[in-house]
């Protein structure tokens, strides 16, 4: 993968991690279009690096919230901040279970299976259509809600299912405030990404011998910068109930992807 390809895929990751159109799905489509022939494990390394970049961009955008949460936790009281962290931890359980018991099967899905991507983009579109029609409330995410949202995050590990789209839609359909739903969705993935990277590094699942570190670095920077923009933009879009626009986009891209896949089988 050359530097130009890395920049393109980095920008795609940075934008689509927060916009509800599936970052993993678009990365697979981008690799297919650019002719990337990486084996699933090498492809996953690049995907993990880009997700790490967008996790950092999330922390920058929500830096004030994160600092407030840390201060709240250090009070050692069962306050709102400690409850929020507990809900985040609870939401991680489904994805952790999937990652531990179905990791090999999941990795194989990141090898250019664009027919699956197309079908899952249609599912994402349906979720966005439903969420855009939900009534806005002032309700906060409850512990029960957090676990259900966590299940949707686990399902979104499939390429083509938007993680932000699935989690925000689920939260909104459960009756939660749209702004609070977006905040919870973006923050809940940060510890999951860092945990996944730590696990892969310690277990040796990620290998570096054949890696192009220049391409990885350029892709990382592109994803980080694009992520800063997309995260801020997405928060405003959720408030204004503009998810249906992305639903139409997912339908169009999904159908094109399905047709392209069937014509090339």
mmCIF file of C-alpha atoms in Angstrom:
data_model
loop_
_atom_site.group_PDB
_atom_site.id
_atom_site.type_symbol
_atom_site.label_atom_id
_atom_site.label_comp_id
_atom_site.label_asym_id
_atom_site.label_seq_id
_atom_site.Cartn_x
_atom_site.Cartn_y
_atom_site.Cartn_z
ATOM 1 C CA UNK A 1 0.000 0.000 0.000
ATOM 2 C CA UNK A 2 1.545 3.311 -1.050
ATOM 3 C CA UNK A 3 1.351 6.664 0.731
ATOM 4 C CA UNK A 4 -1.487 8.071 -1.405
ATOM 5 C CA UNK A 5 -3.619 4.996 -0.712
ATOM 6 C CA UNK A 6 -2.864 5.308 3.005
ATOM 7 C CA UNK A 7 -3.941 8.967 3.033
ATOM 8 C CA UNK A 8 -7.178 8.150 1.194
ATOM 9 C CA UNK A 9 -8.017 5.262 3.528
ATOM 10 C CA UNK A 10 -7.038 7.357 6.557
ATOM 11 C CA UNK A 11 -9.429 10.133 5.549
ATOM 12 C CA UNK A 12 -12.152 7.560 4.854
ATOM 13 C CA UNK A 13 -11.645 6.047 8.311
ATOM 14 C CA UNK A 14 -11.559 9.412 10.064
ATOM 15 C CA UNK A 15 -14.790 10.573 8.453
ATOM 16 C CA UNK A 16 -16.731 7.317 8.588
ATOM 17 C CA UNK A 17 -15.808 6.378 12.165
ATOM 18 C CA UNK A 18 -18.123 9.128 13.368
ATOM 19 C CA UNK A 19 -20.491 9.567 10.446
ATOM 20 C CA UNK A 20 -23.049 6.725 10.512
ATOM 21 C CA UNK A 21 -21.969 4.993 7.312
ATOM 22 C CA UNK A 22 -19.630 2.233 8.643
ATOM 23 C CA UNK A 23 -15.923 2.936 8.767
ATOM 24 C CA UNK A 24 -14.975 -0.754 8.523
ATOM 25 C CA UNK A 25 -17.270 -1.210 5.540
ATOM 26 C CA UNK A 26 -15.837 1.787 3.713
ATOM 27 C CA UNK A 27 -12.289 0.643 4.464
ATOM 28 C CA UNK A 28 -13.046 -2.709 2.835
ATOM 29 C CA UNK A 29 -14.594 -0.941 -0.150
ATOM 30 C CA UNK A 30 -11.622 1.417 -0.354
ATOM 31 C CA UNK A 31 -9.178 -1.477 -0.308
ATOM 32 C CA UNK A 32 -11.154 -3.264 -3.029
ATOM 33 C CA UNK A 33 -11.241 -0.153 -5.229
ATOM 34 C CA UNK A 34 -7.555 0.620 -4.666
ATOM 35 C CA UNK A 35 -6.630 -2.989 -5.360
ATOM 36 C CA UNK A 36 -5.221 -3.788 -1.906
ATOM 37 C CA UNK A 37 -4.357 -7.487 -1.775
ATOM 38 C CA UNK A 38 -3.427 -7.668 1.911
ATOM 39 C CA UNK A 39 -4.191 -10.900 3.701
ATOM 40 C CA UNK A 40 -6.801 -10.500 6.464
ATOM 41 C CA UNK A 41 -4.241 -10.250 9.301
ATOM 42 C CA UNK A 42 -2.198 -7.516 7.562
ATOM 43 C CA UNK A 43 -5.382 -5.730 6.554
ATOM 44 C CA UNK A 44 -6.554 -5.852 10.166
ATOM 45 C CA UNK A 45 -3.302 -4.219 11.346
ATOM 46 C CA UNK A 46 -3.919 -1.181 9.149
ATOM 47 C CA UNK A 47 -7.562 -1.078 10.278
ATOM 48 C CA UNK A 48 -6.515 -1.174 13.955
ATOM 49 C CA UNK A 49 -4.005 1.646 13.472
ATOM 50 C CA UNK A 50 -6.646 3.866 11.881
ATOM 51 C CA UNK A 51 -9.161 3.078 14.625
ATOM 52 C CA UNK A 52 -6.509 4.019 17.178
ATOM 53 C CA UNK A 53 -6.148 7.405 15.455
ATOM 54 C CA UNK A 54 -9.874 8.097 15.617
ATOM 55 C CA UNK A 55 -9.968 7.016 19.261
ATOM 56 C CA UNK A 56 -7.406 9.723 19.998
ATOM 57 C CA UNK A 57 -9.421 12.282 18.041
ATOM 58 C CA UNK A 58 -12.448 11.363 20.172
ATOM 59 C CA UNK A 59 -10.433 12.060 23.306
ATOM 60 C CA UNK A 60 -9.405 15.462 21.959
ATOM 61 C CA UNK A 61 -12.987 16.468 21.099
ATOM 62 C CA UNK A 62 -14.317 15.256 24.459
ATOM 63 C CA UNK A 63 -11.268 16.285 26.480
ATOM 64 C CA UNK A 64 -13.299 18.465 28.850
ATOM 65 C CA UNK A 65 -15.818 15.685 29.469
ATOM 66 C CA UNK A 66 -13.026 13.171 30.067
ATOM 67 C CA UNK A 67 -11.253 15.464 32.542
ATOM 68 C CA UNK A 68 -14.520 16.086 34.403
ATOM 69 C CA UNK A 69 -15.166 12.347 34.569
ATOM 70 C CA UNK A 70 -11.672 11.688 35.943
ATOM 71 C CA UNK A 71 -12.133 14.379 38.586
ATOM 72 C CA UNK A 72 -15.481 12.885 39.527
ATOM 73 C CA UNK A 73 -14.038 9.394 39.869
ATOM 74 C CA UNK A 74 -11.225 10.658 42.128
ATOM 75 C CA UNK A 75 -13.858 11.824 44.633
ATOM 76 C CA UNK A 76 -14.512 8.123 45.341
ATOM 77 C CA UNK A 77 -18.249 8.666 45.503
ATOM 78 C CA UNK A 78 -21.132 6.971 43.690
ATOM 79 C CA UNK A 79 -21.667 10.142 41.699
ATOM 80 C CA UNK A 80 -22.793 10.745 38.124
ATOM 81 C CA UNK A 81 -19.259 10.427 36.733
ATOM 82 C CA UNK A 82 -18.586 7.054 38.354
ATOM 83 C CA UNK A 83 -21.988 5.846 37.212
ATOM 84 C CA UNK A 84 -21.180 6.956 33.662
ATOM 85 C CA UNK A 85 -17.906 4.993 33.667
ATOM 86 C CA UNK A 86 -19.750 1.977 35.056
ATOM 87 C CA UNK A 87 -22.241 2.195 32.194
ATOM 88 C CA UNK A 88 -19.349 2.391 29.711
ATOM 89 C CA UNK A 89 -17.809 -0.731 31.272
ATOM 90 C CA UNK A 90 -21.156 -2.529 31.105
ATOM 91 C CA UNK A 91 -21.582 -1.593 27.439
ATOM 92 C CA UNK A 92 -18.201 -3.154 26.607
ATOM 93 C CA UNK A 93 -19.167 -6.658 27.748
ATOM 94 C CA UNK A 94 -20.926 -7.857 24.544
ATOM 95 C CA UNK A 95 -18.109 -6.665 22.279
ATOM 96 C CA UNK A 96 -15.470 -8.206 24.562
ATOM 97 C CA UNK A 97 -17.283 -11.558 24.442
ATOM 98 C CA UNK A 98 -17.447 -11.434 20.640
ATOM 99 C CA UNK A 99 -13.789 -10.425 20.436
ATOM 100 C CA UNK A 100 -12.631 -13.246 22.715
ATOM 101 C CA UNK A 101 -14.663 -16.108 21.257
ATOM 102 C CA UNK A 102 -15.139 -15.142 17.609
ATOM 103 C CA UNK A 103 -11.966 -13.217 16.798
ATOM 104 C CA UNK A 104 -10.694 -15.529 14.044
ATOM 105 C CA UNK A 105 -14.066 -15.626 12.304
ATOM 106 C CA UNK A 106 -14.283 -11.838 12.559
ATOM 107 C CA UNK A 107 -10.840 -11.314 11.066
ATOM 108 C CA UNK A 108 -11.793 -13.348 7.996
ATOM 109 C CA UNK A 109 -14.608 -10.912 7.267
ATOM 110 C CA UNK A 110 -12.031 -8.166 6.717
ATOM 111 C CA UNK A 111 -10.604 -9.788 3.595
ATOM 112 C CA UNK A 112 -12.609 -8.034 0.888
ATOM 113 C CA UNK A 113 -16.064 -9.567 1.399
ATOM 114 C CA UNK A 114 -17.843 -6.603 -0.157
ATOM 115 C CA UNK A 115 -21.130 -8.470 -0.683
ATOM 116 C CA UNK A 116 -21.453 -8.676 3.102
ATOM 117 C CA UNK A 117 -20.538 -4.981 3.347
ATOM 118 C CA UNK A 118 -23.300 -4.039 0.906
ATOM 119 C CA UNK A 119 -25.949 -6.030 2.769
ATOM 120 C CA UNK A 120 -24.922 -4.642 6.141
ATOM 121 C CA UNK A 121 -25.012 -1.066 4.790
ATOM 122 C CA UNK A 122 -28.690 -1.637 3.986
ATOM 123 C CA UNK A 123 -29.231 -2.745 7.599
ATOM 124 C CA UNK A 124 -27.450 0.415 8.795
ATOM 125 C CA UNK A 125 -29.750 2.531 6.609
ATOM 126 C CA UNK A 126 -32.823 0.942 8.187
ATOM 127 C CA UNK A 127 -31.553 1.745 11.685
ATOM 128 C CA UNK A 128 -30.904 5.366 10.727
ATOM 129 C CA UNK A 129 -34.358 5.786 9.176
ATOM 130 C CA UNK A 130 -35.979 4.522 12.377
ATOM 131 C CA UNK A 131 -33.805 6.645 14.673
ATOM 132 C CA UNK A 132 -34.426 9.839 12.733
ATOM 133 C CA UNK A 133 -38.146 9.500 13.432
ATOM 134 C CA UNK A 134 -37.763 8.979 17.179
ATOM 135 C CA UNK A 135 -38.932 11.739 19.497
ATOM 136 C CA UNK A 136 -36.283 13.784 21.300
ATOM 137 C CA UNK A 137 -36.241 13.572 25.110
ATOM 138 C CA UNK A 138 -34.120 14.591 28.092
ATOM 139 C CA UNK A 139 -33.635 10.999 29.253
ATOM 140 C CA UNK A 140 -30.155 9.827 30.217
ATOM 141 C CA UNK A 141 -28.691 6.448 29.275
ATOM 142 C CA UNK A 142 -29.593 3.926 31.993
ATOM 143 C CA UNK A 143 -27.612 0.821 32.978
ATOM 144 C CA UNK A 144 -30.058 -1.418 31.101
ATOM 145 C CA UNK A 145 -29.810 0.874 28.087
ATOM 146 C CA UNK A 146 -26.011 0.733 28.254
ATOM 147 C CA UNK A 147 -25.992 -3.054 27.950
ATOM 148 C CA UNK A 148 -28.435 -3.037 25.011
ATOM 149 C CA UNK A 149 -26.352 -0.356 23.283
ATOM 150 C CA UNK A 150 -23.329 -2.568 23.940
ATOM 151 C CA UNK A 151 -25.023 -5.409 22.071
ATOM 152 C CA UNK A 152 -25.522 -3.133 19.068
ATOM 153 C CA UNK A 153 -21.832 -2.181 19.284
ATOM 154 C CA UNK A 154 -20.890 -5.865 19.193
ATOM 155 C CA UNK A 155 -23.064 -6.410 16.108
ATOM 156 C CA UNK A 156 -21.398 -3.382 14.520
ATOM 157 C CA UNK A 157 -18.091 -5.264 14.497
ATOM 158 C CA UNK A 158 -19.377 -6.662 11.196
ATOM 159 C CA UNK A 159 -18.029 -4.638 8.227
ATOM 160 C CA UNK A 160 -20.869 -2.555 6.851
ATOM 161 C CA UNK A 161 -22.711 -2.009 10.134
ATOM 162 C CA UNK A 162 -21.955 1.517 11.342
ATOM 163 C CA UNK A 163 -20.829 1.476 14.949
ATOM 164 C CA UNK A 164 -21.856 5.066 15.604
ATOM 165 C CA UNK A 165 -25.034 4.595 13.573
ATOM 166 C CA UNK A 166 -25.994 1.394 15.389
ATOM 167 C CA UNK A 167 -25.224 2.639 18.901
ATOM 168 C CA UNK A 168 -26.742 6.111 18.488
ATOM 169 C CA UNK A 169 -29.825 4.677 16.765
ATOM 170 C CA UNK A 170 -30.279 2.065 19.480
ATOM 171 C CA UNK A 171 -29.896 4.667 22.204
ATOM 172 C CA UNK A 172 -32.356 7.071 20.563
ATOM 173 C CA UNK A 173 -34.891 4.292 19.921
ATOM 174 C CA UNK A 174 -34.671 3.444 23.617
ATOM 175 C CA UNK A 175 -35.896 6.976 24.297
ATOM 176 C CA UNK A 176 -32.627 8.674 25.246
ATOM 177 C CA UNK A 177 -31.701 12.290 24.541
ATOM 178 C CA UNK A 178 -29.958 12.561 21.155
ATOM 179 C CA UNK A 179 -27.032 14.620 22.391
ATOM 180 C CA UNK A 180 -26.462 12.283 25.348
ATOM 181 C CA UNK A 181 -26.778 9.311 22.983
ATOM 182 C CA UNK A 182 -24.039 10.693 20.711
ATOM 183 C CA UNK A 183 -21.759 11.477 23.667
ATOM 184 C CA UNK A 184 -22.185 7.970 25.089
ATOM 185 C CA UNK A 185 -21.662 6.368 21.672
ATOM 186 C CA UNK A 186 -18.395 8.163 20.979
ATOM 187 C CA UNK A 187 -16.915 7.688 24.447
ATOM 188 C CA UNK A 188 -17.887 4.028 24.845
ATOM 189 C CA UNK A 189 -15.630 2.904 22.014
ATOM 190 C CA UNK A 190 -12.422 4.512 23.336
ATOM 191 C CA UNK A 191 -11.566 1.949 26.060
ATOM 192 C CA UNK A 192 -12.639 -0.870 23.731
ATOM 193 C CA UNK A 193 -10.180 0.195 21.025
ATOM 194 C CA UNK A 194 -7.316 0.639 23.469
ATOM 195 C CA UNK A 195 -8.111 -2.714 25.061
ATOM 196 C CA UNK A 196 -8.168 -4.443 21.676
ATOM 197 C CA UNK A 197 -4.824 -2.945 20.667
ATOM 198 C CA UNK A 198 -3.223 -3.887 23.999
ATOM 199 C CA UNK A 199 -4.505 -7.461 23.684
ATOM 200 C CA UNK A 200 -3.212 -7.865 20.130
ATOM 201 C CA UNK A 201 0.204 -6.420 20.959
ATOM 202 C CA UNK A 202 0.663 -8.568 24.069
ATOM 203 C CA UNK A 203 -0.580 -11.755 22.391
ATOM 204 C CA UNK A 204 1.526 -11.257 19.266
ATOM 205 C CA UNK A 205 -1.487 -11.264 16.953
ATOM 206 C CA UNK A 206 -0.217 -8.104 15.273
ATOM 207 C CA UNK A 207 3.018 -8.651 13.381
ATOM 208 C CA UNK A 208 5.227 -5.865 12.046
ATOM 209 C CA UNK A 209 7.850 -7.643 9.927
ATOM 210 C CA UNK A 210 6.205 -6.913 6.578
ATOM 211 C CA UNK A 211 4.572 -3.635 7.582
ATOM 212 C CA UNK A 212 5.188 -0.323 5.826
ATOM 213 C CA UNK A 213 5.519 2.043 8.781
ATOM 214 C CA UNK A 214 5.511 5.135 6.573
ATOM 215 C CA UNK A 215 2.129 4.198 5.135
ATOM 216 C CA UNK A 216 0.813 3.341 8.600
ATOM 217 C CA UNK A 217 2.019 6.680 9.984
ATOM 218 C CA UNK A 218 0.561 8.738 7.145
ATOM 219 C CA UNK A 219 -2.739 6.867 7.408
ATOM 220 C CA UNK A 220 -2.773 7.473 11.165
ATOM 221 C CA UNK A 221 -2.337 11.254 10.762
ATOM 222 C CA UNK A 222 -4.977 11.470 8.031
ATOM 223 C CA UNK A 223 -7.480 9.522 10.144
ATOM 224 C CA UNK A 224 -6.778 11.655 13.223
ATOM 225 C CA UNK A 225 -7.314 14.984 11.458
ATOM 226 C CA UNK A 226 -10.413 13.792 9.584
ATOM 227 C CA UNK A 227 -11.746 12.333 12.839
ATOM 228 C CA UNK A 228 -11.539 15.670 14.629
ATOM 229 C CA UNK A 229 -13.697 17.260 11.948
ATOM 230 C CA UNK A 230 -16.202 14.417 11.626
ATOM 231 C CA UNK A 231 -16.748 13.956 15.364
ATOM 232 C CA UNK A 232 -17.610 17.626 15.879
ATOM 233 C CA UNK A 233 -19.838 17.661 12.803
ATOM 234 C CA UNK A 234 -21.679 14.487 13.761
ATOM 235 C CA UNK A 235 -22.667 15.829 17.186
ATOM 236 C CA UNK A 236 -24.360 18.788 15.492
ATOM 237 C CA UNK A 237 -26.087 16.535 12.941
ATOM 238 C CA UNK A 238 -27.563 14.247 15.590
ATOM 239 C CA UNK A 239 -29.041 17.241 17.403
ATOM 240 C CA UNK A 240 -30.735 18.388 14.194
ATOM 241 C CA UNK A 241 -32.108 14.897 13.315
ATOM 242 C CA UNK A 242 -30.301 14.670 10.003
ATOM 243 C CA UNK A 243 -29.566 10.924 10.096
ATOM 244 C CA UNK A 244 -31.934 10.155 7.218
ATOM 245 C CA UNK A 245 -29.498 11.753 4.760
ATOM 246 C CA UNK A 246 -26.911 9.170 5.729
ATOM 247 C CA UNK A 247 -29.550 6.448 5.492
ATOM 248 C CA UNK A 248 -30.129 7.323 1.817
ATOM 249 C CA UNK A 249 -26.376 7.323 1.278
ATOM 250 C CA UNK A 250 -26.020 3.871 2.854
ATOM 251 C CA UNK A 251 -28.834 2.488 0.686
ATOM 252 C CA UNK A 252 -27.233 3.816 -2.506
ATOM 253 C CA UNK A 253 -23.705 2.637 -1.650
ATOM 254 C CA UNK A 254 -25.036 -0.675 -0.349
ATOM 255 C CA UNK A 255 -26.966 -1.425 -3.536
ATOM 256 C CA UNK A 256 -24.032 -0.409 -5.755
ATOM 257 C CA UNK A 257 -21.728 -2.624 -3.694
ATOM 258 C CA UNK A 258 -24.072 -5.619 -3.927
ATOM 259 C CA UNK A 259 -24.401 -5.246 -7.698
ATOM 260 C CA UNK A 260 -20.641 -4.782 -8.128
ATOM 261 C CA UNK A 261 -19.974 -7.894 -6.024
ATOM 262 C CA UNK A 262 -22.434 -10.052 -7.919
ATOM 263 C CA UNK A 263 -21.079 -8.920 -11.301
ATOM 264 C CA UNK A 264 -17.541 -9.834 -10.253
ATOM 265 C CA UNK A 265 -18.214 -13.270 -8.798
#
